PDB file of C-alpha atoms in Angstrom:
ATOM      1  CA  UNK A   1       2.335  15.499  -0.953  1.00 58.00           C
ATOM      2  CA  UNK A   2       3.237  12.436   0.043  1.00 76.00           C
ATOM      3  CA  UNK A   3       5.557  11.683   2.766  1.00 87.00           C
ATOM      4  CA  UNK A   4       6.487   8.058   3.346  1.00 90.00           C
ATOM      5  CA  UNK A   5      10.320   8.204   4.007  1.00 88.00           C
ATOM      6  CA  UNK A   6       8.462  10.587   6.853  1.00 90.00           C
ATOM      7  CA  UNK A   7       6.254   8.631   8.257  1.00 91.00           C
ATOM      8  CA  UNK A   8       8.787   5.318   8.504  1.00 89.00           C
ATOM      9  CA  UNK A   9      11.376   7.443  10.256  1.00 90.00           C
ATOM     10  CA  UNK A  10       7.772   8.434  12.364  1.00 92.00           C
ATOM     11  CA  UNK A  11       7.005   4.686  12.914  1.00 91.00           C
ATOM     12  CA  UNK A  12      10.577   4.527  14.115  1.00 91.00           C
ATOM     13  CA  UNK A  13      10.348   7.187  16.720  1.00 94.00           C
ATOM     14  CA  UNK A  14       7.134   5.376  18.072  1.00 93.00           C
ATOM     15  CA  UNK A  15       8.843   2.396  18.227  1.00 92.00           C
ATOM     16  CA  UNK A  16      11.855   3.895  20.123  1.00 93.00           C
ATOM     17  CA  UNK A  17      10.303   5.630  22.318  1.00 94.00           C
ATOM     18  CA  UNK A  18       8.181   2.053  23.296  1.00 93.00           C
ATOM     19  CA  UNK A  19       5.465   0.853  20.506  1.00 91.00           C
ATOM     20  CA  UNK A  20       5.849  -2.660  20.101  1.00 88.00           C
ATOM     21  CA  UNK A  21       6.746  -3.843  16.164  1.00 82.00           C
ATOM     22  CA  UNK A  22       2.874  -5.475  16.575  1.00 81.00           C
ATOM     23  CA  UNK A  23       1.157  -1.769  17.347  1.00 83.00           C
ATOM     24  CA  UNK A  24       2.984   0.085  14.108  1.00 86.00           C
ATOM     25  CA  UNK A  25       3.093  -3.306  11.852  1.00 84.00           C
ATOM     26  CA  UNK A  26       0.142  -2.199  10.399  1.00 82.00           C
ATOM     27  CA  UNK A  27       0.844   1.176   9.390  1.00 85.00           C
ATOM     28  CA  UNK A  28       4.223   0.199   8.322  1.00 87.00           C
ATOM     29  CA  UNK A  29       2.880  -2.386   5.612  1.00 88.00           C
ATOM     30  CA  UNK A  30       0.330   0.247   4.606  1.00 87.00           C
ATOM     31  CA  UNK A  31       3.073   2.416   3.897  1.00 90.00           C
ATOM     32  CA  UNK A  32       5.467  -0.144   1.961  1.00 89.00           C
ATOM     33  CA  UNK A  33       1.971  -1.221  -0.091  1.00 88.00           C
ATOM     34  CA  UNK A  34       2.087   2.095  -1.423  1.00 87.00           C
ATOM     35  CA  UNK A  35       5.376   2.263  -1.883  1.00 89.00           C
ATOM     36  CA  UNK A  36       5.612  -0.966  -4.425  1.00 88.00           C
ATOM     37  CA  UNK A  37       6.173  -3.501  -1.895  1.00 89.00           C
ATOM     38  CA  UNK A  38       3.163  -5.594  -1.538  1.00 91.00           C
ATOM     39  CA  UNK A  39       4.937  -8.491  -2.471  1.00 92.00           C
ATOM     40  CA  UNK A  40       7.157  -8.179   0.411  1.00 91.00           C
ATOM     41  CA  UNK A  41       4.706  -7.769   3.070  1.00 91.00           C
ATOM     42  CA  UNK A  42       1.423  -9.469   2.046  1.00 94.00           C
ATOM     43  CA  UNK A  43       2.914 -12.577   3.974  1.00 93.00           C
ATOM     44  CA  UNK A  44       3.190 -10.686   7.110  1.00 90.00           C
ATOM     45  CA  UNK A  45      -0.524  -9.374   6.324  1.00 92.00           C
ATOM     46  CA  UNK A  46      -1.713 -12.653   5.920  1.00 93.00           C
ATOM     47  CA  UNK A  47      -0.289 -13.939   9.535  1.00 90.00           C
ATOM     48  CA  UNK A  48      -2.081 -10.764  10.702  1.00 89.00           C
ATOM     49  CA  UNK A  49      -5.233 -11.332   9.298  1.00 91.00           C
ATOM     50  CA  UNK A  50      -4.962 -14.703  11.163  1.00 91.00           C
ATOM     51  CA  UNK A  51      -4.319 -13.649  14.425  1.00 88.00           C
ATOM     52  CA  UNK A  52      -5.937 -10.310  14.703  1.00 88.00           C
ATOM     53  CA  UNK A  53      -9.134 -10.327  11.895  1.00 91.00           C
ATOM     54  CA  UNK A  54     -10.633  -6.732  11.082  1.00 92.00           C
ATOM     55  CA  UNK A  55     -11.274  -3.764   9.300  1.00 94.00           C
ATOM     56  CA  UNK A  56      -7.200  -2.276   9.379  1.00 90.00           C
ATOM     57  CA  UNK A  57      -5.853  -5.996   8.599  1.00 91.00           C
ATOM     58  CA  UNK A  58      -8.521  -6.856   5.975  1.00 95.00           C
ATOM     59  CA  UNK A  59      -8.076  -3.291   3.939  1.00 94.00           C
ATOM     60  CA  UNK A  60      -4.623  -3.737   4.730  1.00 93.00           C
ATOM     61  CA  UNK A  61      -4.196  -7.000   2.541  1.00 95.00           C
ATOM     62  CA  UNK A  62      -7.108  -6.000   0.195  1.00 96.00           C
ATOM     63  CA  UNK A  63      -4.590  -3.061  -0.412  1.00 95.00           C
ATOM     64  CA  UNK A  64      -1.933  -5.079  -0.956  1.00 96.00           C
ATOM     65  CA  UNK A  65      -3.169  -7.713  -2.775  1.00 97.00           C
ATOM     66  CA  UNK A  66      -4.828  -4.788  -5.106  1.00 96.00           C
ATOM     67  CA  UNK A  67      -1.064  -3.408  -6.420  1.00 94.00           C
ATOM     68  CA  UNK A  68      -0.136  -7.359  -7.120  1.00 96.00           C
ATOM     69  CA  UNK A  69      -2.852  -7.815  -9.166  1.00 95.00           C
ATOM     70  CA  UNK A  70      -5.369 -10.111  -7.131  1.00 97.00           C
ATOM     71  CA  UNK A  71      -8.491  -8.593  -7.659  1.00 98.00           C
ATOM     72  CA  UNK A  72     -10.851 -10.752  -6.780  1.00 97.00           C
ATOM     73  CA  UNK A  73      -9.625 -12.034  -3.347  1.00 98.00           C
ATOM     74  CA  UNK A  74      -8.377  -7.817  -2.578  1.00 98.00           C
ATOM     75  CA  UNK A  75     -12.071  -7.118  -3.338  1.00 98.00           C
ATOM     76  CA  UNK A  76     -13.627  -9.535  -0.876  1.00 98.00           C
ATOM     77  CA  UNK A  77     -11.254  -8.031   1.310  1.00 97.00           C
ATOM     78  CA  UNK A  78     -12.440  -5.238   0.939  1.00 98.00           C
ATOM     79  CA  UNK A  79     -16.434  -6.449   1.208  1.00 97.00           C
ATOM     80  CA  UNK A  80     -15.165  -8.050   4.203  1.00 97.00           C
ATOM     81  CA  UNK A  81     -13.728  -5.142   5.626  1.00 96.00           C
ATOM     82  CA  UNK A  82     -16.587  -2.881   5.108  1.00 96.00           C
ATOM     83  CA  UNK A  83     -18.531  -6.027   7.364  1.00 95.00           C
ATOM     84  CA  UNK A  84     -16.118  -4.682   9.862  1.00 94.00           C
ATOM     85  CA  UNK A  85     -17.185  -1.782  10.382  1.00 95.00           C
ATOM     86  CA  UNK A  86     -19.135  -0.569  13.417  1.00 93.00           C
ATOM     87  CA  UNK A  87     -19.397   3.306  12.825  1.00 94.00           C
ATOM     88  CA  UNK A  88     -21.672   6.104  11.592  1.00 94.00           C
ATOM     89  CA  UNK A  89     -18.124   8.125  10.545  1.00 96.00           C
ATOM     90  CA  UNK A  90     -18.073   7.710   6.811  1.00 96.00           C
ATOM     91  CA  UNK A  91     -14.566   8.131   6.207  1.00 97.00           C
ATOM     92  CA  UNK A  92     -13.616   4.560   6.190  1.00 96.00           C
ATOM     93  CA  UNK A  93     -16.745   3.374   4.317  1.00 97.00           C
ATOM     94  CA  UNK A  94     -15.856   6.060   1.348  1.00 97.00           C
ATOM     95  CA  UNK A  95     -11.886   5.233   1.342  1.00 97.00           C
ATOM     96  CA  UNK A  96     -12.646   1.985   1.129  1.00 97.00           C
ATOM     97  CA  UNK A  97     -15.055   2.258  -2.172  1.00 98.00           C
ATOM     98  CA  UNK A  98     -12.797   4.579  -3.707  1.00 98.00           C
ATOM     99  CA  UNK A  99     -10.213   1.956  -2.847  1.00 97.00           C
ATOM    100  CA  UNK A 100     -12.276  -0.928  -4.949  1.00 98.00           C
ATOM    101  CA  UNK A 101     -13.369   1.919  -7.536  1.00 98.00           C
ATOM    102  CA  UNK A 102      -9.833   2.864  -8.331  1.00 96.00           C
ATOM    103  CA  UNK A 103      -8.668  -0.708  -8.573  1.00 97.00           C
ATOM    104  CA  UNK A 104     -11.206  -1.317 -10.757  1.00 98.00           C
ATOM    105  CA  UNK A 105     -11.359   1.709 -13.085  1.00 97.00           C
ATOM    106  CA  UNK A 106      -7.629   1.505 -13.159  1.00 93.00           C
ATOM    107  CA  UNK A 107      -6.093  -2.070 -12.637  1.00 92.00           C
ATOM    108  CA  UNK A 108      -9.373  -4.174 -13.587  1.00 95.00           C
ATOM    109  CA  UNK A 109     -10.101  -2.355 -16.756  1.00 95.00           C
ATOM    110  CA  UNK A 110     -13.608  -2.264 -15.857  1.00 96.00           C
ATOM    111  CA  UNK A 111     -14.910   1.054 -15.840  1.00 96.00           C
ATOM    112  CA  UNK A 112     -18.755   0.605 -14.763  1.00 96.00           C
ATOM    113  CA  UNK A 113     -17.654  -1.280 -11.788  1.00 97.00           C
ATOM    114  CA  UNK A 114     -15.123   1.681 -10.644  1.00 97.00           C
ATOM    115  CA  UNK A 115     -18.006   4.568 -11.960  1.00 97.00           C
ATOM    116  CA  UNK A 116     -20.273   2.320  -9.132  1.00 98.00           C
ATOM    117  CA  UNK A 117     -17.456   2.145  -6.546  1.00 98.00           C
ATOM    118  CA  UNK A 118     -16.669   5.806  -6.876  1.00 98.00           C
ATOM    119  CA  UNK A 119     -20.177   6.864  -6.619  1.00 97.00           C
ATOM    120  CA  UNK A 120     -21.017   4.616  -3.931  1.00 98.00           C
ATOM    121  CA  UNK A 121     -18.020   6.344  -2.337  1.00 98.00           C
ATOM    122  CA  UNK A 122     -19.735   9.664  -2.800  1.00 97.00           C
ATOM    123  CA  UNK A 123     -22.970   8.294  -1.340  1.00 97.00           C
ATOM    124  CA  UNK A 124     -20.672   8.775   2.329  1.00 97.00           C
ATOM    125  CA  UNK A 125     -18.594  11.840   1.600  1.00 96.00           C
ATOM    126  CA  UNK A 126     -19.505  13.690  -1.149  1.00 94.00           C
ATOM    127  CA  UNK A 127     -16.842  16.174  -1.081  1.00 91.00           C
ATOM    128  CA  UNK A 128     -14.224  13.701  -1.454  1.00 94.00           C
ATOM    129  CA  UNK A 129     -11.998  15.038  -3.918  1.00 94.00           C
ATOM    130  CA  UNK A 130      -9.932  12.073  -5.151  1.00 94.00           C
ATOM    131  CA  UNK A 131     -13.276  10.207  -6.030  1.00 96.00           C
ATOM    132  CA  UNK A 132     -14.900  13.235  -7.895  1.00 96.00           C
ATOM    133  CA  UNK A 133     -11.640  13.245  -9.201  1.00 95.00           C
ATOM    134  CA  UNK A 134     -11.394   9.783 -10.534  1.00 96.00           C
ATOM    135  CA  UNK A 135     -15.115   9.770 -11.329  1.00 97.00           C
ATOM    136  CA  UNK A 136     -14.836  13.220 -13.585  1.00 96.00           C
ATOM    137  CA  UNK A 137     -12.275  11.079 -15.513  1.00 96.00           C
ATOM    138  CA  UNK A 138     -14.730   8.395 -16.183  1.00 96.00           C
ATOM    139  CA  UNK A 139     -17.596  10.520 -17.152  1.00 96.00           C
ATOM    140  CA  UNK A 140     -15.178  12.459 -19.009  1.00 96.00           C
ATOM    141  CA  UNK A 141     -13.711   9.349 -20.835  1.00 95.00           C
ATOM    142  CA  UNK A 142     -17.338   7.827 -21.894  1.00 92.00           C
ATOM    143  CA  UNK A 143     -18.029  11.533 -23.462  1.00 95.00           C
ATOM    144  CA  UNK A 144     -19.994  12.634 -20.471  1.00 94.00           C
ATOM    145  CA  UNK A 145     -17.500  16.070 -20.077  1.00 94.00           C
ATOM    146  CA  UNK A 146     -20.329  18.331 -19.171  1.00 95.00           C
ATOM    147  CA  UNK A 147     -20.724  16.502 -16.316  1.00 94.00           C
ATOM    148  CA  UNK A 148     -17.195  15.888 -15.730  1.00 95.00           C
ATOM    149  CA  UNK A 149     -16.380  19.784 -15.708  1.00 94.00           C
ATOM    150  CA  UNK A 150     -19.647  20.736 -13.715  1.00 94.00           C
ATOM    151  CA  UNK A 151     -18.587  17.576 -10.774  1.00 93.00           C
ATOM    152  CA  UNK A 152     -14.974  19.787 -10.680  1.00 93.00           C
ATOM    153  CA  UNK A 153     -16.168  22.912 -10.650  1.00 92.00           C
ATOM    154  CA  UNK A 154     -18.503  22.037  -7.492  1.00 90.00           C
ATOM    155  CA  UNK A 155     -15.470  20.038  -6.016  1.00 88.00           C
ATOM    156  CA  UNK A 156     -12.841  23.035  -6.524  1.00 87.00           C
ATOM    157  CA  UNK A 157     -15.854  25.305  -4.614  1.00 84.00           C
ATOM    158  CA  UNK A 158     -16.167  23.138  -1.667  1.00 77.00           C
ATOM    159  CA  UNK A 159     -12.632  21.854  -1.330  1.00 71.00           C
ATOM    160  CA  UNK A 160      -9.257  23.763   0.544  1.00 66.00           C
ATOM    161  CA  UNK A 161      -7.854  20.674  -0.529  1.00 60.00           C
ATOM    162  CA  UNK A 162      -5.213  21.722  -2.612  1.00 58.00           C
ATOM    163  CA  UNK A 163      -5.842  18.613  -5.105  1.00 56.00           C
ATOM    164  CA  UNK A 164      -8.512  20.389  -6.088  1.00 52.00           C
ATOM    165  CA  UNK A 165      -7.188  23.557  -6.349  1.00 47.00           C
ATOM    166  CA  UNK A 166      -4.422  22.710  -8.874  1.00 49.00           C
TER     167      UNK A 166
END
């Protein structure tokens, strides 16, 4: 599903064809965060944040500092980042709480704060599969399954994503 060897040789092309390194930088450290190279780029993030402050560099670096274990500067990052924001779209105010639910739930061993995250995710898209997803597994893991099961079976009736559908 994923396709970041893709989307570098994309980033490439752009830059070939006339993007300047400064318009893909972002995108390209997003893609190396997820990849397993935060170390290598949260440097470059931090310059960025400098220079150019924001929603895209701030989740950037929250991002990044997230996968190296920071958790409490990557989540003022990511408070910061929703401070950004200057749009009734919801998308980036639920990726970003899913963002500080999973890294919660899953790095910070703290469950309640994700289950919070994850719903407050929900509050902006509630058809958002990977946080029903990840929320399903919380409920499911604190004994709550009838819940769990009745949050996927609306999910899997809503959704063509095919997350959802597998």
């Amino acid at each position: 599903m994923h396709r970041f060897a893709d989307a570098l040789g994309d980033i490439a092309a752009a830059e070939r064809q006339g993007a300047t390194s400064e318009e893909t930088r972002g995108l390209r450290a997003s893609i190396l965060v997820a990849t397993g190279h935060a170390y290598d780029v949260i440097p470059e993030l931090q310059a960025d944040l400098v220079h150019r402050p924001g929603f895209a560099t701030r989740s950037t670096l929250a991002a990044a500092y997230a996968e190296v274990g920071r958790l409490a500067e990557a989540d003022h990052l990511y408070v910061a980042a929703l401070g950004d924001l200057d749009t009734t779209l919801p998308f980036p105010y639920a990726w970003i709480y899913f963002a500080r639910g999973l890294m919660w739930a899953d790095q910070g061993g703290d469950a309640a704060r994700g289950e919070a995250n994850y719903k407050r995710a929900l509050t902006h898209l509630p058809e958002f599969v990977a946080a029903n997803a990840h929320l399903a597994k919380l409920e499911a893991a604190r004994g709550d399954t009838a819940s769990a099961i009745e949050r996927l079976e609306r999910v899997v009736v809503v959704s063509n994503d095919p997350e959802a559908l597998s």
